[in-house]
Coordinates of C-alpha atoms in Angstrom, one line a residue:
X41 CA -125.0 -130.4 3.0
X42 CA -121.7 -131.6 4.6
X43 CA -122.9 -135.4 4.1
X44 CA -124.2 -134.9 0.5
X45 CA -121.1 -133.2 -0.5
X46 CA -118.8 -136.0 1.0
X47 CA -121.3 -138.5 -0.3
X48 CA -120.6 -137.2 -4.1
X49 CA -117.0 -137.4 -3.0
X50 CA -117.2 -140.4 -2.4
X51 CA -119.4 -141.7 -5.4
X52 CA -116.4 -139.8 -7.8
X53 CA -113.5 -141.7 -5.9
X54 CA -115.6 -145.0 -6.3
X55 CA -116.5 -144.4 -10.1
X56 CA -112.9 -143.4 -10.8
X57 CA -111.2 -146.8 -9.3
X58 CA -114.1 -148.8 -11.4
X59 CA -112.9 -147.0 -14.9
X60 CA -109.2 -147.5 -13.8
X61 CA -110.3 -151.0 -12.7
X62 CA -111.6 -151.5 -16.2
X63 CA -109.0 -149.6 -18.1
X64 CA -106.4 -152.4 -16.1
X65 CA -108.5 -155.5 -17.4
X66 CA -108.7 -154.4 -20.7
X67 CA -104.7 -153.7 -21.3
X68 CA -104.6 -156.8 -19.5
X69 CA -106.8 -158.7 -21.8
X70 CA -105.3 -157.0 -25.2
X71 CA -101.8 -158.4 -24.4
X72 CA -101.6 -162.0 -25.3
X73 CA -99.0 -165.0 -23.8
X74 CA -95.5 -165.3 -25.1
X75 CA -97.0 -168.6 -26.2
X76 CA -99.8 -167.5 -27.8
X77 CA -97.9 -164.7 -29.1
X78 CA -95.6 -166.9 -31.1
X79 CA -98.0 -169.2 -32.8
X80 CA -100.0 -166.1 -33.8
X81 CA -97.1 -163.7 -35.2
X82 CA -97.6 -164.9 -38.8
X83 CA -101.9 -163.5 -38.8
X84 CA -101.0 -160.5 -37.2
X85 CA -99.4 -157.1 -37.6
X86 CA -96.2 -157.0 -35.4
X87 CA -96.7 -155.7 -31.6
X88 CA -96.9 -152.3 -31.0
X89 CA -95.5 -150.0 -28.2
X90 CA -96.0 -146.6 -27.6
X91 CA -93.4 -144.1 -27.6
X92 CA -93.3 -140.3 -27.0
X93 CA -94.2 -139.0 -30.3
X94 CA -97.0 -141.6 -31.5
X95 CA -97.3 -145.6 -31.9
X96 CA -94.3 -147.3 -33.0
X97 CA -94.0 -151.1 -34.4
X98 CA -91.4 -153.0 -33.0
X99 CA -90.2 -155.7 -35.6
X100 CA -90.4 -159.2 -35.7
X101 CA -87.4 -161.7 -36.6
X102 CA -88.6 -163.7 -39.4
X103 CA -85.6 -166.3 -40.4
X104 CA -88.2 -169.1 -41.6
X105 CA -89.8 -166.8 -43.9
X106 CA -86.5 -164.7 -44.9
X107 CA -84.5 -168.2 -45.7
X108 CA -88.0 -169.5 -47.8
X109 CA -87.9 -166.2 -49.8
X110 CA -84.0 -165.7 -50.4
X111 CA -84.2 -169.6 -52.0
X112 CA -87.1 -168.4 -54.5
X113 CA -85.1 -165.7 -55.4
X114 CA -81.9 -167.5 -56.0
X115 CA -84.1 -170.1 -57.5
X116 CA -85.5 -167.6 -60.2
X117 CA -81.9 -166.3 -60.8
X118 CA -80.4 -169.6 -61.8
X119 CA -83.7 -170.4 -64.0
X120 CA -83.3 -167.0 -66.3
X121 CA -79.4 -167.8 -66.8
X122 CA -79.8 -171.1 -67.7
X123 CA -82.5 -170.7 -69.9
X124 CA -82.2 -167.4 -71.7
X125 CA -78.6 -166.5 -70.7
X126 CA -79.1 -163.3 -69.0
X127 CA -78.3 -162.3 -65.3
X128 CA -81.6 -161.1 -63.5
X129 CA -81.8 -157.9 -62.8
X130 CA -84.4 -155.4 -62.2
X131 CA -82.8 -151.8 -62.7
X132 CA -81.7 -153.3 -65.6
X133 CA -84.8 -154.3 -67.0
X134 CA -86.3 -151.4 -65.9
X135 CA -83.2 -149.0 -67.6
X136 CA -84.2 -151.1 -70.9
X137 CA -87.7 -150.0 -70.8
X138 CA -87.2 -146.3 -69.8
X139 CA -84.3 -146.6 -73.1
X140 CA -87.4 -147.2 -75.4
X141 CA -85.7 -150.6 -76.2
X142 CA -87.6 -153.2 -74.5
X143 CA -87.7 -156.1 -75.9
X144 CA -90.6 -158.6 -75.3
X145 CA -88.7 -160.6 -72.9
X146 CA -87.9 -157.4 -70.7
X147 CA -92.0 -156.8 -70.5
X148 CA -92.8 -160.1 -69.7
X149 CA -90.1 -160.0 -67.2
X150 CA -91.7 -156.9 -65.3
X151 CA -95.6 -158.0 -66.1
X152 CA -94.2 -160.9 -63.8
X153 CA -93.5 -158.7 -61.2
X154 CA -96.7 -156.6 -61.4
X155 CA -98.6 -160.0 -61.4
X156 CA -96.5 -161.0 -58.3
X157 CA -98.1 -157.7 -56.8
X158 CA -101.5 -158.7 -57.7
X159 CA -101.6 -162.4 -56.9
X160 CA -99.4 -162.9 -53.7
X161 CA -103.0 -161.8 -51.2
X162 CA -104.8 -164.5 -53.3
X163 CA -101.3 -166.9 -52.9
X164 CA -100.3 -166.3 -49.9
X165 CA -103.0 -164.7 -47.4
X166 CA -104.1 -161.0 -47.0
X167 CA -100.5 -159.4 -46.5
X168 CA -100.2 -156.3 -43.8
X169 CA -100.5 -152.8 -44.8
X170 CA -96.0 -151.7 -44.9
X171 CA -95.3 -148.1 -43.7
X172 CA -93.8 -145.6 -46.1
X173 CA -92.4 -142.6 -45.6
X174 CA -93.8 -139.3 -46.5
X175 CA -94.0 -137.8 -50.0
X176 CA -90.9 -135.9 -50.0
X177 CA -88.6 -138.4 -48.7
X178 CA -89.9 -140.7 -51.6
X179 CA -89.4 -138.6 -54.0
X180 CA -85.7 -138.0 -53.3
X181 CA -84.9 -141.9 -52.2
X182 CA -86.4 -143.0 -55.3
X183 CA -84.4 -140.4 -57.3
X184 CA -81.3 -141.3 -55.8
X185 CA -82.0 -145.6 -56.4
X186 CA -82.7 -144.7 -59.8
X187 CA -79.7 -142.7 -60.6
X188 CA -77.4 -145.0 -58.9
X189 CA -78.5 -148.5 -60.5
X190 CA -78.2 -146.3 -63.5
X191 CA -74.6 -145.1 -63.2
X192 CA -73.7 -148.3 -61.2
X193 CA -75.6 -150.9 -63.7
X194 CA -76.9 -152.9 -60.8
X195 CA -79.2 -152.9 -57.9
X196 CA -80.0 -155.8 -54.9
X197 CA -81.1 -158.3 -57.8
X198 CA -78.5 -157.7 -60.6
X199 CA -75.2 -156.9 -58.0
X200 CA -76.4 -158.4 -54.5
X201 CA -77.5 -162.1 -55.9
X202 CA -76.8 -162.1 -59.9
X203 CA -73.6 -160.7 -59.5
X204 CA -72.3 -162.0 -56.3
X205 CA -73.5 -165.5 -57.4
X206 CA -70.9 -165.5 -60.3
X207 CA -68.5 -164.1 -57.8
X208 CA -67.9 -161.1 -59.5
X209 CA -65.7 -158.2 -58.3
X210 CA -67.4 -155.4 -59.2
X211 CA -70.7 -156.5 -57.4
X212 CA -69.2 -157.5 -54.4
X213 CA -67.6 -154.3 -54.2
X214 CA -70.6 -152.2 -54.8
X215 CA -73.0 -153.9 -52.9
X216 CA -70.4 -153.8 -49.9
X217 CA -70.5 -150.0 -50.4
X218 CA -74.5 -149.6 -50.7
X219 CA -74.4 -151.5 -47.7
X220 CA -72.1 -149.4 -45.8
X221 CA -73.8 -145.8 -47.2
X222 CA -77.0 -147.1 -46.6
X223 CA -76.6 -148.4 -43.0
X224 CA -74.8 -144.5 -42.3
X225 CA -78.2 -143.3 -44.2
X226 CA -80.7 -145.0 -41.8
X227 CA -78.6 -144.0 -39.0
X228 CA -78.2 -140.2 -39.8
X229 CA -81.8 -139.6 -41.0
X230 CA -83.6 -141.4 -38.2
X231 CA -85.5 -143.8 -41.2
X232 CA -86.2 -145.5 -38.2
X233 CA -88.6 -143.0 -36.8
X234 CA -89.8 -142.5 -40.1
X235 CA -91.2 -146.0 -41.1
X236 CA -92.7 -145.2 -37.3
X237 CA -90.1 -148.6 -36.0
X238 CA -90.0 -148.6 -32.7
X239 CA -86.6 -149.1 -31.1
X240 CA -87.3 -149.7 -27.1
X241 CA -87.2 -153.3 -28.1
X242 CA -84.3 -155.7 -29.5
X243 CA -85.7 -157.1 -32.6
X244 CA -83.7 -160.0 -32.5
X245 CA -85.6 -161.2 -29.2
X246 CA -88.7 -161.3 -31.1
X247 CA -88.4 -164.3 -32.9
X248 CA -91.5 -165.1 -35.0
X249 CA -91.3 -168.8 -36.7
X250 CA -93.2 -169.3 -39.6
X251 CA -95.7 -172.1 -39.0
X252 CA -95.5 -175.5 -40.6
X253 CA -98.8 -175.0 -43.5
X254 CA -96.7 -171.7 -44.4
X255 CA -93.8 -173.2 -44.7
X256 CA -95.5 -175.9 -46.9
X257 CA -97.3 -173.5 -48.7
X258 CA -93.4 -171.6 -49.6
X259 CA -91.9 -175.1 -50.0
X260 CA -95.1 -175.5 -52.9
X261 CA -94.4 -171.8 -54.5
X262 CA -90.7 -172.9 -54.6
X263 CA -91.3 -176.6 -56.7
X264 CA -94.0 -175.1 -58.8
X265 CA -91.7 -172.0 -59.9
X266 CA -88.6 -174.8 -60.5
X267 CA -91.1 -177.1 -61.8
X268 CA -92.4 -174.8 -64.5
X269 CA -88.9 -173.4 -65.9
X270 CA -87.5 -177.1 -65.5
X271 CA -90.5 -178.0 -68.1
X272 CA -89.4 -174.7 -70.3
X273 CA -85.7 -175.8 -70.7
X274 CA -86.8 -179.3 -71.5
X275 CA -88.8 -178.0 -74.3
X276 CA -86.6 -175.8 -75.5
X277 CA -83.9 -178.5 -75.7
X278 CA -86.2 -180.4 -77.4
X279 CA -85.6 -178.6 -80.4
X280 CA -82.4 -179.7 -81.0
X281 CA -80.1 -176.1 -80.0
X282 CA -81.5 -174.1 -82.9
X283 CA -82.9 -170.6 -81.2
X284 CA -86.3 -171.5 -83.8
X285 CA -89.2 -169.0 -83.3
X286 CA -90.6 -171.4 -80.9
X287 CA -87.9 -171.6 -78.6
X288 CA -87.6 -167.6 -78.4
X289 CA -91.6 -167.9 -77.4
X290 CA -90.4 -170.3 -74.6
X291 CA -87.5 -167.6 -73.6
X292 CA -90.7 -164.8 -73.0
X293 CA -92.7 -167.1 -71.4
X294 CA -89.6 -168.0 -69.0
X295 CA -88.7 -164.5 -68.7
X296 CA -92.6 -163.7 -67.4
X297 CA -92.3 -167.1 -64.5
X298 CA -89.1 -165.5 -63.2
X299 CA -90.5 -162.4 -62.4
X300 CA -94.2 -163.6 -61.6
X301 CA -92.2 -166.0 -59.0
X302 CA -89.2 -163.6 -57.7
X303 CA -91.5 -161.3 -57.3
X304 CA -93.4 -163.7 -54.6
X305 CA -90.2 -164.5 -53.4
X306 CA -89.6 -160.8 -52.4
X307 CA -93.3 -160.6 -50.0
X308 CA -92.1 -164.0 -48.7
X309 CA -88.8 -162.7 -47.9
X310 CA -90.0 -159.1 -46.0
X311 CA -88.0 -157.2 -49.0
X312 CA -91.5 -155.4 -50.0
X313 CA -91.7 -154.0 -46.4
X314 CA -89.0 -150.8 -46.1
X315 CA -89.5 -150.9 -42.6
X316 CA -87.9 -154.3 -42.3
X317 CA -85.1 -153.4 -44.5
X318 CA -84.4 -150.3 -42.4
X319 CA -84.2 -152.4 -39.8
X320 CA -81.7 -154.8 -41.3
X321 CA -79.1 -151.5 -42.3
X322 CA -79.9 -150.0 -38.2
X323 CA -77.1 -152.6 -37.2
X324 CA -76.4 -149.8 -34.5
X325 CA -79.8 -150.0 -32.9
X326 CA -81.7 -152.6 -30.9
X327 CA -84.5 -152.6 -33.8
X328 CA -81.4 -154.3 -36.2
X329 CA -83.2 -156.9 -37.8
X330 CA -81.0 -160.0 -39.1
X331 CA -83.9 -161.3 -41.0
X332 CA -82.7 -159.9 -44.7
X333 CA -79.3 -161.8 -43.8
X334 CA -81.2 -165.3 -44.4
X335 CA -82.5 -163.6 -48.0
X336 CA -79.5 -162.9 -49.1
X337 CA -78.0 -166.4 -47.6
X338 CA -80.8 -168.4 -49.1
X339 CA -80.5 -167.2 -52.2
X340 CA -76.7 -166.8 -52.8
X341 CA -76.2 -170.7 -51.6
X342 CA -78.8 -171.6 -54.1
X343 CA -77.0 -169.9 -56.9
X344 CA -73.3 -170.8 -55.6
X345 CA -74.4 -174.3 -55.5
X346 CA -76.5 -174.9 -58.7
X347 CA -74.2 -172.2 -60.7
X348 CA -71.0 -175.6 -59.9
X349 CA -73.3 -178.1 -60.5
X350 CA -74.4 -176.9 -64.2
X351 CA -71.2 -175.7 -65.2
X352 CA -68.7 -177.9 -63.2
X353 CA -70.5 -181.3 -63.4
X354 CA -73.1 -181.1 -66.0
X355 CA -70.9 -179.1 -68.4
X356 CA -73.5 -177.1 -69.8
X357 CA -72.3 -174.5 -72.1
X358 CA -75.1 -172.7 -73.2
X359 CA -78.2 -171.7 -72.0
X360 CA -81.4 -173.4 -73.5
X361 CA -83.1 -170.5 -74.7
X362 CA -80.0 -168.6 -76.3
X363 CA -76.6 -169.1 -78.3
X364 CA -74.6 -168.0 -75.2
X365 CA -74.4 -166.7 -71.9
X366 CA -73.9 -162.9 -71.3
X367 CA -70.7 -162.0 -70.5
X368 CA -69.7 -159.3 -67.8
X369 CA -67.7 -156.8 -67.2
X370 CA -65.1 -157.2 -64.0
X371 CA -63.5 -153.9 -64.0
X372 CA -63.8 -151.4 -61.1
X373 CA -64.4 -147.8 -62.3
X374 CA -65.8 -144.4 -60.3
X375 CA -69.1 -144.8 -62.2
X376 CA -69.4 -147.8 -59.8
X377 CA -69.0 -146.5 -56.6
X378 CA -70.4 -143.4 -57.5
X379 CA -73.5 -145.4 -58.0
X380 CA -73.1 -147.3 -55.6
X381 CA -72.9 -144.6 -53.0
X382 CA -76.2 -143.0 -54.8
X383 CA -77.8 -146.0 -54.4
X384 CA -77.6 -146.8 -50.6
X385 CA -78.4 -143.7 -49.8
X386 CA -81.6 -143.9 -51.5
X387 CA -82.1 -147.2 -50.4
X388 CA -81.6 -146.1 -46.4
X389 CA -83.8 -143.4 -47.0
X390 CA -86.5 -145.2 -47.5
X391 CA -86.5 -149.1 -47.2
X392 CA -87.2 -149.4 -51.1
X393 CA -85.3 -151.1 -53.8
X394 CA -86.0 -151.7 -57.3
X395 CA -88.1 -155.0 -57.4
X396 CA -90.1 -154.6 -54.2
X397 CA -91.1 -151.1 -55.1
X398 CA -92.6 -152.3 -58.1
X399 CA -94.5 -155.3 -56.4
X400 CA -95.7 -153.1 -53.9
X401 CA -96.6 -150.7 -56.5
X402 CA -99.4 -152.9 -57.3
X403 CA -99.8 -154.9 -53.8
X404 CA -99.9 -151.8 -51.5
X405 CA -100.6 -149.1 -53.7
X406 CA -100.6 -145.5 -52.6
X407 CA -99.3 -142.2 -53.2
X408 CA -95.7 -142.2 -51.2
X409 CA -94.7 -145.6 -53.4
X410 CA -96.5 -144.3 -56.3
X411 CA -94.2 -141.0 -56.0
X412 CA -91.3 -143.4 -55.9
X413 CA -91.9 -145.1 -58.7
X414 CA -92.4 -142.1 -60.9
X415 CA -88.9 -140.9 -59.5
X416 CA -86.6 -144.1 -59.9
X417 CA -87.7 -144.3 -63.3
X418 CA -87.3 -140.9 -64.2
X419 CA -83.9 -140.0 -62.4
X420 CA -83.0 -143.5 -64.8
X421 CA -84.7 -141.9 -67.6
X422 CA -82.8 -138.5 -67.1
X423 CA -79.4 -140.3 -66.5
X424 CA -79.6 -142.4 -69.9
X425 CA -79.7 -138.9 -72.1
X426 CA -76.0 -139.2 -71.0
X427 CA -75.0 -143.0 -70.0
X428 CA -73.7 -145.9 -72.0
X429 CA -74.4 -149.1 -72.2
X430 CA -74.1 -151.5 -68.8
X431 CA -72.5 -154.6 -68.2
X432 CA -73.4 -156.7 -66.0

């Protein structure tokens, strides 16, 4: 009995050390080279460790595709002003529509963003599933972006690269602030943990460079976008200055390219996934994530740049679409900071802005962006029984 017993003994010791044996070869085979790693960050969802209270991602630093994206967007923004005069901006649009005064450009505008939503897998490759937080956290951040680009009259688009483009007080001054409230945000409500980021890593050390067909596939997004409101203006100049019924057809159609294309700049970019913009405002941790600095570089140099070029050397005085540019306002007043304050909070609550919400709406649609939808436009909706007009 003594032999049999420490035979079995035996037979358990032996079968455990073959399942750890296995357990070891397995982990071993699941994590891929540094190499191999690098050239296959772009097909793959980002690494994942595991920390004490579940899986957590740890984030990649995407400059390639950050810089590609920010130069769509800035791309898009110089095409709407110099063809129909306006300054892009989504809240804005959005605030129009939820006003019950949209006009035709304004829907074609936000079709183009919904179509950005629906076309970039088909464009640009199946696209991750992007964490969101839960339901009630939605709600609230989506409340508090709509109220504030309602009081404040500006969001990322209109303030961050409209605004700041034209080098215009008030939006350098409020997107400073949303900055600052929204970097305090992530950092006092553990978004972080909530968009399930892990921070055991420093992002910055995982640098993921876009390979060269994606790159060429951006660089092709990016000439077909310019190409196709370069072909709008021409036609619309063609007409001699008049704003004829034609030429106000051209300014919809334009309107629907700049959103159909900004919206594809914002996937490109990372905007449409919050964890990646939470881990832009975590400057504090090691998950910071750089990455939205090369959007917001790529497209403010584009707009800086072009902006001289048409006024300063070409001369243009009017857009090609319109009698004149809009003017803006560049006063400073507490409805401004107010809403700016509202909306960096909302925005460090949950990684969402105005214009990737709405892609994602339609490109990774579920309940928690679905609730923050609902809530942005109806905390706007609310705010207008009471608000004036914007300028900006």
């Amino acid at each position: 009995m003594h032999a049999i017993a420490s035979h079995a003994s035996f037979a358990s010791r032996a079968s455990s050390a073959r399942a750890l044996t296995s357990r070891r070869s397995m982990s071993m085979q699941s994590k891929p080279s540094i190499a191999a790693g690098a050239r296959t960050a772009h097909r793959r969802a980002p690494a994942r460790v595991t920390a004490h209270h579940g899986p957590m991602t740890a984030l990649m630093f995407t400059p390639d595709n950050a810089l590609a994206g920010g130069l769509i967007l800035g791309s898009m923004t110089i095409a709407k002003k110099l063809n129909t005069g306006t300054n892009l901006g989504i809240s804005g649009e959005t605030k129009a529509a939820m006003r019950g005064e949209a006009k035709a450009s304004t829907a074609a505008f936000l079709l183009g963003l919904f179509a950005a939503g629906y076309v970039a897998p088909m464009i640009l490759g199946a696209q991750v599933a992007t964490p969101m937080v839960e339901a009630p956290r939605a709600i609230i951040a989506g409340a508090l972006v709509g109220l504030g680009t309602s009081v404040g009259c500006g969001c990322t688009s209109g303030h961050g690269i409209s605004g700041i483009g034209r080098f215009n007080i008030r939006s350098m001054l409020f997107t400073c602030i949303f900055m600052i409230v929204g970097a305090a945000t992530v950092a006092a409500t553990g978004t972080l943990d909530e968009l399930h980021v892990s921070q055991a890593t420093k992002t910055i050390s995982n640098l993921a460079r876009a390979p060269e067909v994606n790159m060429v596939l951006y660089s092709k997004v990016f000439a077909a976008g310019v190409a196709i409101q370069g072909a709008l203006y021409a036609l619309a100049k063609a007409q001699g200055g008049g704003v004829t019924s034609l030429v106000e057809k051209l300014s919809v159609v334009s309107d629907h390219v700049s959103g159909l294309f900004f919206g594809l700049g914002l996937v490109i970019s990372g905007m449409t996934n919050p964890a990646k913009v939470a881990g832009f405002l975590a400057v504090t941790s090691q998950a910071f994530d750089p990455s939205l600095a090369f959007v917001m570089g790529g497209a403010l140099s584009l707009v800086v740049a072009t902006t001289y070029v048409a006024r300063g050397i070409l001369k243009i005085q009017r857009p090609a679409m319109a009698r004149e540019f809009k003017t803006s306002a560049k006063y400073i007043d507490n409805d401004l900071i107010i809403g700016a304050v509202l909306f960096g909070a909302g925005w460090g609550l949950a990684g969402v802005c105005p214009g990737p919400g709405l892609v994602s709406l339609v490109m990774n649609s579920g309940r928690e962006i679905t609730l923050w939808c609902l809530s942005f436009l109806l905390a706007q909706r609310l705010h207008l029984q009471f608000a004036g007009e914007c300028a900006i």
